[in-house]
Short mmCIF file of C-alpha atoms and ligand atoms in Angstrom, two decimals:
data_model
loop_
_atom_site.label_atom_id
_atom_site.label_comp_id
_atom_site.label_asym_id
_atom_site.label_seq_id
_atom_site.Cartn_x
_atom_site.Cartn_y
_atom_site.Cartn_z
CA MET A 1 -16.47 9.18 -17.95
CA SER A 2 -14.36 7.23 -21.02
CA THR A 3 -11.27 4.87 -21.05
CA ARG A 4 -8.35 6.09 -22.55
CA ASN A 5 -5.60 4.39 -24.41
CA ILE A 6 -2.46 3.27 -21.85
CA LEU A 7 0.81 3.77 -23.82
CA ILE A 8 2.64 0.72 -24.43
CA TYR A 9 6.97 0.56 -23.60
CA PRO A 10 8.83 1.40 -25.19
CA ASP A 11 6.81 4.48 -25.81
CA PRO A 12 9.60 6.86 -25.69
CA ARG A 13 6.27 9.14 -23.94
CA LEU A 14 6.69 6.83 -20.66
CA ALA A 15 10.33 7.73 -19.62
CA ASN A 16 9.11 11.17 -19.43
CA VAL A 17 10.12 13.17 -15.99
CA ALA A 18 5.77 14.50 -14.67
CA LYS A 19 4.67 17.81 -13.60
CA ALA A 20 3.72 18.63 -10.77
CA VAL A 21 -0.01 18.97 -10.29
CA THR A 22 -1.70 23.23 -9.25
CA PHE A 23 -4.25 23.46 -7.13
CA PRO A 24 -7.59 23.98 -7.48
CA LEU A 25 -7.61 20.79 -9.43
CA SER A 26 -8.84 21.33 -12.83
CA HIS A 27 -11.77 20.59 -14.49
CA ASP A 28 -9.79 18.77 -16.75
CA VAL A 29 -7.87 17.27 -13.96
CA ARG A 30 -10.64 16.16 -12.63
CA ALA A 31 -11.91 14.79 -15.86
CA LEU A 32 -8.26 12.63 -15.72
CA ILE A 33 -8.90 11.21 -12.40
CA GLN A 34 -12.19 9.44 -13.53
CA ASP A 35 -10.51 8.38 -16.77
CA MET A 36 -7.91 6.78 -14.93
CA THR A 37 -10.02 5.10 -12.97
CA GLU A 38 -12.41 3.67 -15.70
CA THR A 39 -9.19 2.52 -17.43
CA MET A 40 -7.58 1.26 -14.04
CA TYR A 41 -10.46 -1.30 -13.93
CA ASP A 42 -11.43 -1.77 -17.39
CA ALA A 43 -8.00 -3.00 -17.67
CA PRO A 44 -7.97 -4.36 -15.23
CA GLY A 45 -5.10 -3.27 -13.26
CA VAL A 46 -4.16 -2.21 -9.32
CA GLY A 47 -2.94 0.60 -10.58
CA LEU A 48 -2.34 3.53 -13.12
CA ALA A 49 -0.16 6.13 -13.66
CA ALA A 50 -0.87 9.82 -15.54
CA PRO A 51 1.87 8.98 -17.86
CA GLN A 52 1.00 5.90 -19.14
CA VAL A 53 -2.23 7.32 -20.70
CA GLY A 54 0.17 9.89 -22.30
CA VAL A 55 -0.17 12.93 -19.73
CA SER A 56 2.35 14.22 -18.69
CA LEU A 57 1.37 14.78 -14.57
CA ARG A 58 2.08 13.84 -11.53
CA ILE A 59 -0.91 11.62 -10.61
CA ALA A 60 -1.31 7.74 -9.76
CA ILE A 61 -4.65 6.02 -8.80
CA THR A 62 -4.27 2.28 -6.82
CA ASP A 63 -6.51 -0.62 -5.90
CA THR A 64 -4.51 -3.28 -4.93
CA ILE A 65 -7.66 -5.18 -3.14
CA TRP A 66 -9.91 -5.47 -5.44
CA ARG A 67 -8.67 -8.32 -7.44
CA ASN A 68 -8.19 -11.64 -5.11
CA GLU A 69 -5.79 -14.06 -5.51
CA GLU A 70 -7.22 -15.80 -8.26
CA ASN A 71 -7.11 -12.56 -10.28
CA LYS A 72 -10.85 -11.90 -10.60
CA LYS A 73 -12.60 -9.12 -8.85
CA THR A 74 -14.86 -8.99 -5.99
CA ASP A 75 -17.40 -6.24 -5.11
CA THR A 76 -14.35 -5.23 -2.97
CA ARG A 77 -13.32 -1.24 -4.02
CA ASP A 78 -10.16 0.33 -1.74
CA LEU A 79 -9.52 3.19 -5.00
CA TRP A 80 -6.83 6.08 -3.79
CA VAL A 81 -5.91 9.03 -5.71
CA TRP A 82 -1.90 9.72 -5.18
CA ILE A 83 -0.77 13.40 -6.77
CA ASN A 84 2.40 15.28 -6.18
CA PRO A 85 3.12 11.75 -4.17
CA GLN A 86 7.06 11.74 -1.90
CA ILE A 87 8.66 9.05 -0.96
CA VAL A 88 9.66 10.96 2.03
CA TRP A 89 11.24 7.38 3.65
CA LYS A 90 12.41 3.78 2.58
CA SER A 91 13.00 1.27 4.57
CA ASP A 92 15.95 -0.87 4.65
CA THR A 93 14.72 -4.20 4.06
CA THR A 94 14.32 -5.19 0.88
CA ALA A 95 12.42 -7.47 -0.42
CA PRO A 96 11.81 -9.15 -4.54
CA PHE A 97 8.28 -8.75 -5.65
CA GLU A 98 6.12 -9.97 -9.20
CA GLU A 99 5.88 -7.00 -10.81
CA GLY A 100 3.13 -6.45 -13.80
CA CYS A 101 3.30 -3.60 -15.50
CA LEU A 102 -0.03 -2.13 -17.71
CA SER A 103 1.59 -0.79 -20.12
CA VAL A 104 4.16 -4.00 -20.24
CA PRO A 105 0.51 -6.81 -21.17
CA GLU A 106 1.80 -10.65 -20.47
CA THR A 107 4.91 -9.57 -18.63
CA TYR A 108 6.11 -10.73 -14.91
CA GLU A 109 9.50 -9.88 -13.62
CA GLU A 110 11.24 -9.81 -9.85
CA VAL A 111 12.03 -5.95 -8.50
CA THR A 112 13.70 -5.88 -5.43
CA ARG A 113 12.78 -2.68 -3.52
CA PRO A 114 12.20 -1.73 -0.29
CA ILE A 115 9.39 -3.41 1.77
CA ALA A 116 8.15 -0.26 3.75
CA VAL A 117 7.80 3.54 2.10
CA ARG A 118 6.75 6.75 4.17
CA ILE A 119 4.66 8.99 1.77
CA ARG A 120 3.49 13.03 1.44
CA TRP A 121 1.07 13.22 -0.79
CA TYR A 122 -2.26 15.52 -1.75
CA ASP A 123 -5.86 14.94 -2.29
CA GLU A 124 -8.34 15.98 -5.28
CA GLN A 125 -9.39 18.76 -2.81
CA GLY A 126 -5.34 19.91 -1.76
CA LYS A 127 -4.93 18.37 0.80
CA GLN A 128 -1.49 17.25 2.31
CA HIS A 129 -2.04 13.68 3.47
CA GLU A 130 1.22 11.64 5.15
CA ALA A 131 1.70 7.77 6.38
CA GLU A 132 3.35 4.65 6.81
CA PHE A 133 2.54 1.53 4.01
CA ASP A 134 4.26 -1.85 3.31
CA GLY A 135 3.39 -5.25 1.80
CA PHE A 136 1.94 -5.08 -1.64
CA MET A 137 0.95 -1.47 -1.76
CA ALA A 138 4.20 -0.66 -0.90
CA THR A 139 5.80 -1.93 -3.50
CA ALA A 140 2.25 -0.49 -5.75
CA LEU A 141 3.34 2.41 -5.04
CA GLN A 142 6.48 2.49 -4.88
CA HIS A 143 6.22 1.54 -9.16
CA GLU A 144 3.84 3.52 -9.76
CA PHE A 145 5.55 6.86 -8.64
CA ASP A 146 8.13 5.51 -10.50
CA HIS A 147 6.19 6.00 -13.90
CA LEU A 148 6.05 9.76 -12.57
CA ASN A 149 9.98 9.80 -12.97
CA GLY A 150 10.13 8.06 -16.03
CA ARG A 151 10.92 4.77 -14.75
CA LEU A 152 9.20 1.43 -15.19
CA PHE A 153 9.78 -1.86 -13.75
CA VAL A 154 11.76 -3.43 -16.50
CA ASP A 155 14.75 -0.48 -16.15
CA TYR A 156 14.61 -2.22 -13.25
CA LEU A 157 16.19 -5.82 -15.41
CA SER A 158 19.11 -6.56 -17.95
CA PRO A 159 19.86 -4.27 -20.71
CA LEU A 160 19.36 -8.01 -22.55
CA LYS A 161 15.99 -8.54 -20.73
CA ARG A 162 14.69 -5.68 -21.19
CA ARG A 163 15.40 -5.37 -25.69
CA MET A 164 13.82 -8.76 -25.31
CA ILE A 165 10.52 -7.44 -23.92
CA ALA A 166 10.67 -4.42 -25.92
CA LYS A 167 10.99 -6.72 -29.36
CA ARG A 168 8.15 -8.73 -27.75
CA MET A 169 6.13 -5.20 -27.12
CA GLN A 170 6.59 -4.32 -30.66
CA LYS A 171 5.10 -8.01 -31.84
CA HIS A 172 2.89 -7.82 -30.09
CA PHE A 173 1.10 -4.94 -28.96
CA ILE A 174 1.99 -1.90 -30.86
CA GLU A 175 0.58 -1.25 -34.32
NI1 NI B 201 3.30 0.46 -14.69
#
């Protein structure tokens, strides 16, 4: 296992639509998921999508509870691996939530999204699952699955705000 480099906005690779994963998973894809896990915990982050490490595949991972309110690591782990996920239902009710992204360091902005979603996805064994999520998990999943369609949370902001963020990234985070 090793960590991989996280692409920083506005890297054009973050805007690509990722390809579906085929089963059984190849050795390379299994290694990718392991590396993504190490990269997310190392960052530290609560979610990571394969396009963020430069791999155009429909895979995301989340762990929304391993950091507490003070943003400190805890011993609790709740790792989820989402392969070829689909949002099959969204609640009509929406709410704003402050989001951040490992590809947009030190930037937090409010994004309004549905407060509950129903997800269909595959696990690493190729088994299909379907379940409903709400709260922070619903926000995290919509954010991560957006990455698979080349969309970042900054795409919900005004063009002016997005340009300012892109400039800040180029100045401080991109060599
Ligand atoms: Ni993100």
